[in-house]
Every structure is written in C-alpha cells, then in structure tokens.
Amino acid sequence: MSPFLAVLLAAALGAAAPADSLGDPSPAPLLVPGRAAAPDSARQSREALARDYYLRGRELERSGAPAAAIVSYRVALRHDSTLADANYRIGKLFLRVDQIGAAALSFAAELERHPGNTAAARELGLALSRLGEHERAIAQLELLTRRVPREGENWRALGYAYLGASRTADAETVLRRAVALPPPNAAAHRDLGFALAAIGRVDEARAEYRRALAIDPAEAGAWLNLGNLDRRLGERERALEEFRAAERADSMLAAALKGQALVLMELERREEAGAVYRRLLARAPGDVETRFAAVRLFDALGRGDIALELARDGVRHDRGSPDARLILGMALEAQGRWRESARELRRAEAFAPDSARRARAQGLLGTLNRQASDSLRAVFAADSAEFARARSRTPAAPAR
C-alpha cells in the first residue's frame, strides 16, 4: 500500500495520524483534582484545537502534502464537527487525486452543516455528473441556479451536467446564460463551443473557441477542442499547431500530446510521432495504450532498442501489471529473444485479473511455441515447469 493510501485509510478509519504527518498532538487540558472543567471552557478548547488543525491543513495544502492535509482537516472536524469549509477542502483534495466518490461525500457533508456554501453545492453536482449520476447532478445544479441565478459558474456547471446526460440542446441554453453573465468566462465559451460542435454547428463552435482564447490565450481546453475539430475536418496541419498550443498552455495535458501523435501518424511523420510518444510516456507512464503504440512504432522504424527500453520502462513503473508484461513479451519476441519473451508472457498470464487477459497471454505463448524449433520448444516446456514450481512455492498473500 502506498504511503498516500495508508494515510487516507487511517483518516477514513478514524485512526491517529502518523507522527511525521501531523506532529505531536496537543496536550490534554490540565484538570485540577476535585474540580470539573467548565463546559464553556471545554467547548472553547475544542474549537481552538479545531481551528489549529484546520490552519495546519491549509499549510499542508500549500506545501503540496494533500494526504496529510486531509488528515489534519479530519482531526479538526473531530474536535468541532460544525467547522465551516473543512469538508469542502477535503473534497477538493480528493478531486486532485481523482477520488471522485470520496469528494462527493465530502461536499455533501459540507452542505449538511452549511447549506449556504454554493461552491460546495456546485462541486457536488459536478462530482455526481462525473460519477454518471446524471439525474441527481442535474437536480442539484438546477436547484443551485434557481437559488443563485447571477453566478455564471453555476450555469456552466449545469451545462456540463446536461452534456454528460446527452441533453445537448439544454446544455446550449444554459451555457448561453453562463456566457452572458459577467465577468467574461473563457471556460464557459469553451464549453458552449463543445456543445455546438456536438450538434454539428462547426462554424459557431469555432467562434466560441476563439472567444474563449480572446479572453484567455492560455485556455488549453479551447486549443485542444479546436485541434479535435480541425482533425475531424481533415485540417491536419492546423490541428497539429492547435494541439501544440494546448501543450504549451498546459504541459501536463496528455490529450494534447495524444492529439499530436495521432496527427503526425496520419501525416506519416513517424519519427516526430515517436518523439511525442516518449514525452507522453514520461508524463503518463501508466498509459498502457500509448506504450503499446510507441513500442510498435519504434519496432517498425527499426529501432528495436528504443522499443525494448520503452517496454522495460512499463514494467519498471508497475511490476505487477499484466499489460506491461505482455508488451515487454511482444517487444522481446520482435527482437528474436524468444525465451525471455516466453517468460514475460507467463508472468502476464499469472498476473492477469480476468480470463480475457489470460487468454491473450496464452494465445501469444501458443504462437511463440508454434514458431519455435523443436529444441527451443523443449526449453520452453522446461521453463514453464520451473515457473509453475516457483509459483507453487510462493506463499499466498494474506487475506485482507
């Protein structure tokens, strides 16, 4: 279990936080023998502790320690469950690590105590939409727009929920409300452009993307959507420049790099596509689909050395990944290193979590065996038997 998950689990179970994440706990108030603490004094002490832990959480957020910040906010709430903003901030931190369900629960907890927190109400609706609970999301956000109709972000969030539910016409209506409200909002114009593109109104969509970029030239999503639009229209050189602009605006936007790689492959500029794949894998090492495409590309370019190194990088990133083992097995087979390939394919079969992935590894092993010489088949059989014995000697993982 990673340290981050361990800290989150401790917080979820109400366990004490690790000493190195929160420091020494504050001492208990001193009680004089024969005298009880005054109720008001005890309450004030709890509130002071809650505030201290809340402020500590804010500092941990700023220092880039989201797991420890969550723990600190939860300790604050144990001292004072009415503390405003703590559950909201926990929800935002869960969003940063893509824990959407946990974020939704935190936003709901904030609203239970503080129903006037419009930011939490909006984030709850967006989280529900991302979880596929479209009707609940729409009900939540429609209520919010009725309560606070002059807030453009509320209308934009409702537009997002309508798009998720494939209610594109409704999305256009509310997104037009969003762009009409001050201040100018690049993201609202971007989302309106997406809704218009979805119903084939390409020129209007392009105009909205351009309006978004006039407000904020670094609006990466607008550049990305323009690139996708132009690629579908066959305007590949223009799309390539737009995808590059999206990457300049947000260097961590994987979709911008994927767009560049797709266009470069379509333009048959394969060496450039390979360079983009390598940048993308450096930023998203767990992207199995991209790794497979990159390995295949470099093998086709006659750069088996690069293909093999990229395949090994996938196993280094996640040694228990059946997909990474499968890709490495295929890369080794392409280099004629059949015995090593068979070993990796057996590992892929052993790690596979479902029958479909096991069957894929078994199929490749079967192909490898049919292509091998009689002497190599005997080596494969001996290796396979040894692998089975080694697995049987490995103690089973303890039940969780």
Coordinates of N, CA, C and O in Angstrom, one line a residue, residues 54-151:
Y54 N -7.2 23.0 11.5 CA -7.7 23.5 10.2 C -6.6 24.3 9.5 O -6.3 24.2 8.4
L55 N -6.0 25.2 10.3 CA -4.9 26.1 9.8 C -3.7 25.2 9.4 O -3.0 25.5 8.4
R56 N -3.4 24.2 10.1 CA -2.4 23.3 9.8 C -2.7 22.6 8.4 O -1.8 22.4 7.6
G57 N -3.9 22.2 8.2 CA -4.3 21.6 7.0 C -4.1 22.6 5.8 O -3.6 22.2 4.7
R58 N -4.4 23.8 6.0 CA -4.2 24.8 4.9 C -2.7 24.9 4.6 O -2.4 25.0 3.4
E59 N -1.9 24.9 5.6 CA -0.5 25.0 5.4 C 0.0 23.7 4.6 O 0.9 23.8 3.7
L60 N -0.5 22.6 5.0 CA -0.1 21.3 4.3 C -0.5 21.3 2.9 O 0.2 20.8 2.0
E61 N -1.7 21.9 2.6 CA -2.1 22.0 1.2 C -1.1 22.9 0.4 O -0.7 22.5 -0.7
R62 N -0.8 24.0 1.0 CA 0.1 24.9 0.3 C 1.5 24.3 0.1 O 2.2 24.6 -0.9
S63 N 1.9 23.4 1.0 CA 3.2 22.8 0.8 C 3.2 21.5 0.0 O 4.2 20.8 -0.2
G64 N 2.0 21.2 -0.6 CA 1.9 20.0 -1.5 C 1.8 18.7 -0.8 O 2.4 17.7 -1.3
A65 N 1.2 18.6 0.3 CA 1.0 17.4 1.1 C -0.5 17.1 1.2 O -1.0 17.2 2.3
P66 N -1.2 16.7 0.2 CA -2.6 16.5 0.2 C -3.1 15.5 1.2 O -4.1 15.7 1.9
A67 N -2.4 14.4 1.3 CA -2.8 13.3 2.2 C -2.8 13.8 3.7 O -3.7 13.6 4.5
A68 N -1.7 14.4 4.1 CA -1.5 14.9 5.4 C -2.5 16.0 5.7 O -3.1 16.2 6.8
A69 N -2.8 16.8 4.7 CA -3.8 17.9 4.8 C -5.2 17.3 5.1 O -5.9 17.8 6.0
I70 N -5.6 16.3 4.4 CA -6.9 15.6 4.7 C -6.9 15.1 6.1 O -7.9 15.3 6.8
V71 N -5.9 14.5 6.6 CA -5.8 14.0 7.9 C -6.0 15.2 8.9 O -6.8 15.1 9.9
S72 N -5.3 16.3 8.7 CA -5.4 17.4 9.6 C -6.8 18.0 9.6 O -7.4 18.3 10.7
Y73 N -7.5 18.1 8.4 CA -8.8 18.6 8.4 C -9.8 17.6 9.1 O -10.7 18.1 9.8
R74 N -9.6 16.3 9.0 CA -10.5 15.4 9.7 C -10.3 15.5 11.2 O -11.3 15.3 11.9
V75 N -9.1 15.7 11.6 CA -8.9 15.8 13.1 C -9.6 17.1 13.6 O -10.2 17.1 14.6
A76 N -9.5 18.1 12.7 CA -10.2 19.4 13.1 C -11.7 19.1 13.2 O -12.3 19.6 14.2
L77 N -12.3 18.4 12.3 CA -13.7 18.1 12.4 C -14.1 17.2 13.6 O -15.2 17.3 14.1
R78 N -13.1 16.4 14.0 CA -13.4 15.6 15.2 C -13.5 16.4 16.4 O -14.3 16.2 17.4
H79 N -12.8 17.5 16.5 CA -12.9 18.5 17.6 C -14.1 19.4 17.5 O -14.6 19.8 18.5
D80 N -14.5 19.7 16.2 CA -15.6 20.6 16.0 C -16.3 20.2 14.7 O -15.8 20.7 13.6
S81 N -17.3 19.4 14.8 CA -18.0 19.0 13.6 C -18.7 20.1 12.8 O -19.1 19.8 11.6
T82 N -18.9 21.2 13.4 CA -19.6 22.3 12.7 C -18.6 23.2 12.0 O -19.0 24.2 11.4
L83 N -17.3 22.9 12.0 CA -16.3 23.8 11.4 C -16.6 24.0 9.9 O -16.7 23.0 9.2
A84 N -16.7 25.2 9.5 CA -17.0 25.5 8.1 C -15.8 25.3 7.2 O -14.7 25.6 7.7
D85 N -16.0 24.9 6.0 CA -15.1 24.8 4.9 C -14.2 23.6 5.0 O -13.6 23.2 3.9
A86 N -14.0 22.9 6.1 CA -13.1 21.8 6.2 C -13.5 20.6 5.3 O -12.7 20.1 4.5
N87 N -14.8 20.2 5.3 CA -15.2 19.1 4.4 C -15.1 19.5 3.0 O -14.8 18.7 2.1
Y88 N -15.4 20.8 2.7 CA -15.2 21.3 1.3 C -13.8 21.1 0.8 O -13.5 20.7 -0.3
R89 N -12.8 21.5 1.7 CA -11.4 21.4 1.3 C -11.0 20.0 1.1 O -10.2 19.7 0.3
I90 N -11.5 19.1 2.0 CA -11.2 17.7 1.8 C -11.7 17.2 0.5 O -11.0 16.5 -0.2
G91 N -12.9 17.6 0.1 CA -13.5 17.2 -1.2 C -12.6 17.7 -2.3 O -12.3 16.9 -3.3
K92 N -12.1 18.9 -2.3 CA -11.3 19.4 -3.4 C -9.9 18.6 -3.4 O -9.4 18.4 -4.5
L93 N -9.4 18.3 -2.3 CA -8.2 17.5 -2.3 C -8.4 16.1 -2.8 O -7.6 15.5 -3.6
F94 N -9.6 15.5 -2.6 CA -9.9 14.2 -3.2 C -10.0 14.3 -4.7 O -9.6 13.4 -5.4
L95 N -10.5 15.4 -5.2 CA -10.6 15.6 -6.6 C -9.2 15.6 -7.2 O -9.0 15.1 -8.4
R96 N -8.2 16.2 -6.5 CA -6.9 16.3 -7.1 C -6.3 14.9 -7.3 O -5.4 14.8 -8.1
V97 N -6.7 13.9 -6.5 CA -6.2 12.5 -6.7 C -7.2 11.6 -7.4 O -7.1 10.4 -7.3
D98 N -8.2 12.3 -8.0 CA -9.2 11.6 -8.8 C -10.1 10.6 -8.0 O -10.5 9.6 -8.5
Q99 N -10.3 10.9 -6.7 CA -11.2 10.1 -5.9 C -12.5 10.8 -5.9 O -12.9 11.5 -4.9
I100 N -13.3 10.6 -7.0 CA -14.5 11.4 -7.2 C -15.6 11.0 -6.2 O -16.3 11.9 -5.6
G101 N -15.7 9.7 -5.9 CA -16.8 9.3 -4.9 C -16.5 9.9 -3.5 O -17.4 10.4 -2.9
A102 N -15.3 9.8 -3.1 CA -14.9 10.4 -1.8 C -15.1 11.9 -1.8 O -15.6 12.5 -0.8
A103 N -14.8 12.6 -2.9 CA -15.0 14.0 -3.0 C -16.5 14.3 -2.8 O -16.9 15.3 -2.1
A104 N -17.4 13.6 -3.5 CA -18.8 13.8 -3.5 C -19.3 13.7 -2.0 O -20.1 14.5 -1.6
L105 N -18.9 12.7 -1.3 CA -19.3 12.5 0.1 C -18.8 13.7 0.9 O -19.6 14.2 1.8
S106 N -17.7 14.2 0.7 CA -17.2 15.4 1.5 C -18.0 16.6 1.2 O -18.3 17.4 2.1
F107 N -18.3 16.9 -0.1 CA -19.1 18.0 -0.4 C -20.5 17.9 0.2 O -21.0 18.9 0.7
A108 N -21.1 16.7 0.2 CA -22.4 16.5 0.8 C -22.3 16.8 2.3 O -23.2 17.4 2.9
A109 N -21.2 16.3 2.9 CA -21.1 16.6 4.4 C -21.0 18.1 4.7 O -21.5 18.6 5.7
E110 N -20.3 18.8 3.8 CA -20.2 20.3 4.0 C -21.6 20.9 3.9 O -21.9 21.7 4.7
L111 N -22.3 20.5 2.9 CA -23.7 21.1 2.7 C -24.6 20.7 3.9 O -25.6 21.5 4.2
E112 N -24.4 19.5 4.5 CA -25.3 19.1 5.6 C -25.2 20.1 6.7 O -26.2 20.5 7.3
R113 N -24.0 20.6 7.0 CA -23.8 21.5 8.1 C -23.9 23.0 7.6 O -24.3 23.9 8.4
H114 N -23.6 23.2 6.3 CA -23.5 24.6 5.8 C -24.2 24.7 4.5 O -23.5 24.8 3.4
P115 N -25.5 24.6 4.4 CA -26.2 24.5 3.2 C -26.1 25.8 2.3 O -26.4 25.7 1.1
G116 N -25.6 26.9 2.8 CA -25.4 28.0 2.0 C -24.0 28.1 1.3 O -23.8 29.1 0.6
N117 N -23.2 27.1 1.4 CA -21.9 27.0 0.7 C -22.2 26.7 -0.8 O -22.3 25.5 -1.2
T118 N -22.3 27.7 -1.6 CA -22.6 27.5 -3.0 C -21.5 26.8 -3.8 O -21.8 26.0 -4.7
A119 N -20.2 27.0 -3.4 CA -19.1 26.3 -4.1 C -19.2 24.8 -3.8 O -19.0 24.0 -4.7
A120 N -19.6 24.4 -2.6 CA -19.7 23.0 -2.3 C -20.9 22.4 -3.0 O -20.8 21.3 -3.5
A121 N -22.0 23.2 -3.1 CA -23.2 22.7 -3.9 C -22.8 22.5 -5.4 O -23.2 21.5 -6.0
R122 N -22.1 23.4 -5.9 CA -21.7 23.3 -7.3 C -20.7 22.1 -7.5 O -20.9 21.3 -8.5
E123 N -19.7 21.9 -6.6 CA -18.8 20.8 -6.8 C -19.5 19.5 -6.6 O -19.1 18.5 -7.2
L124 N -20.5 19.4 -5.7 CA -21.2 18.2 -5.5 C -21.9 17.8 -6.8 O -21.9 16.6 -7.3
G125 N -22.6 18.8 -7.5 CA -23.2 18.5 -8.7 C -22.3 18.0 -9.8 O -22.5 17.0 -10.5
L126 N -21.1 18.7 -9.9 CA -20.1 18.3 -10.9 C -19.6 16.9 -10.6 O -19.4 16.0 -11.5
A127 N -19.4 16.6 -9.3 CA -18.9 15.2 -9.0 C -19.9 14.2 -9.3 O -19.5 13.1 -9.8
L128 N -21.1 14.4 -9.0 CA -22.2 13.4 -9.3 C -22.3 13.2 -10.8 O -22.4 12.1 -11.3
S129 N -22.1 14.3 -11.6 CA -22.1 14.1 -13.1 C -20.9 13.2 -13.5 O -21.1 12.3 -14.4
R130 N -19.7 13.5 -12.9 CA -18.6 12.7 -13.3 C -18.8 11.2 -12.9 O -18.2 10.3 -13.5
L131 N -19.5 11.0 -11.9 CA -19.8 9.6 -11.4 C -20.9 8.9 -12.3 O -21.2 7.8 -12.0
G132 N -21.5 9.7 -13.2 CA -22.5 9.1 -14.1 C -23.9 9.2 -13.5 O -24.9 8.7 -14.0
E133 N -24.1 9.9 -12.3 CA -25.4 10.0 -11.7 C -26.0 11.3 -12.2 O -26.2 12.3 -11.5
H134 N -26.4 11.3 -13.5 CA -26.7 12.5 -14.2 C -28.0 13.2 -13.7 O -28.1 14.4 -13.5
E135 N -29.0 12.4 -13.3 CA -30.3 13.0 -12.9 C -30.1 13.7 -11.5 O -30.6 14.8 -11.3
R136 N -29.3 13.0 -10.6 CA -29.0 13.7 -9.3 C -28.2 14.9 -9.5 O -28.4 16.0 -8.9
A137 N -27.2 14.9 -10.4 CA -26.4 16.0 -10.7 C -27.2 17.2 -11.2 O -27.1 18.3 -10.8
I138 N -28.1 16.9 -12.2 CA -28.9 17.9 -12.8 C -29.9 18.5 -11.8 O -30.0 19.8 -11.7
A139 N -30.5 17.7 -10.9 CA -31.4 18.2 -9.9 C -30.6 19.1 -8.9 O -31.1 20.2 -8.5
Q140 N -29.4 18.7 -8.5 CA -28.6 19.5 -7.6 C -28.3 20.9 -8.2 O -28.4 21.9 -7.6
L141 N -27.9 20.9 -9.5 CA -27.4 22.1 -10.1 C -28.6 23.0 -10.6 O -28.5 24.2 -10.6
E142 N -29.7 22.4 -11.0 CA -30.9 23.2 -11.3 C -31.3 24.0 -10.0 O -31.7 25.2 -10.1
L143 N -31.3 23.3 -8.9 CA -31.7 24.0 -7.6 C -30.7 25.1 -7.4 O -31.1 26.2 -6.9
L144 N -29.4 24.9 -7.6 CA -28.4 25.9 -7.3 C -28.6 27.1 -8.2 O -28.5 28.3 -7.8
T145 N -28.9 26.9 -9.5 CA -29.1 28.1 -10.4 C -30.4 28.9 -10.1 O -30.4 30.1 -10.3
R146 N -31.4 28.2 -9.5 CA -32.6 28.9 -9.0 C -32.2 29.7 -7.8 O -32.7 30.9 -7.6
R147 N -31.4 29.2 -6.9 CA -31.0 29.9 -5.7 C -30.1 31.1 -6.0 O -30.2 32.1 -5.4
V148 N -29.1 30.9 -6.9 CA -28.1 31.9 -7.2 C -28.0 32.1 -8.7 O -27.1 31.6 -9.4
P149 N -29.0 32.8 -9.3 CA -29.1 32.8 -10.7 C -28.1 33.8 -11.4 O -27.9 33.7 -12.6
R150 N -27.4 34.6 -10.6 CA -26.5 35.6 -11.2 C -25.1 35.1 -11.2 O -24.1 35.8 -11.5
E151 N -24.8 33.8 -10.8 CA -23.5 33.3 -10.8 C -23.3 32.4 -12.1 O -23.9 31.3 -12.2

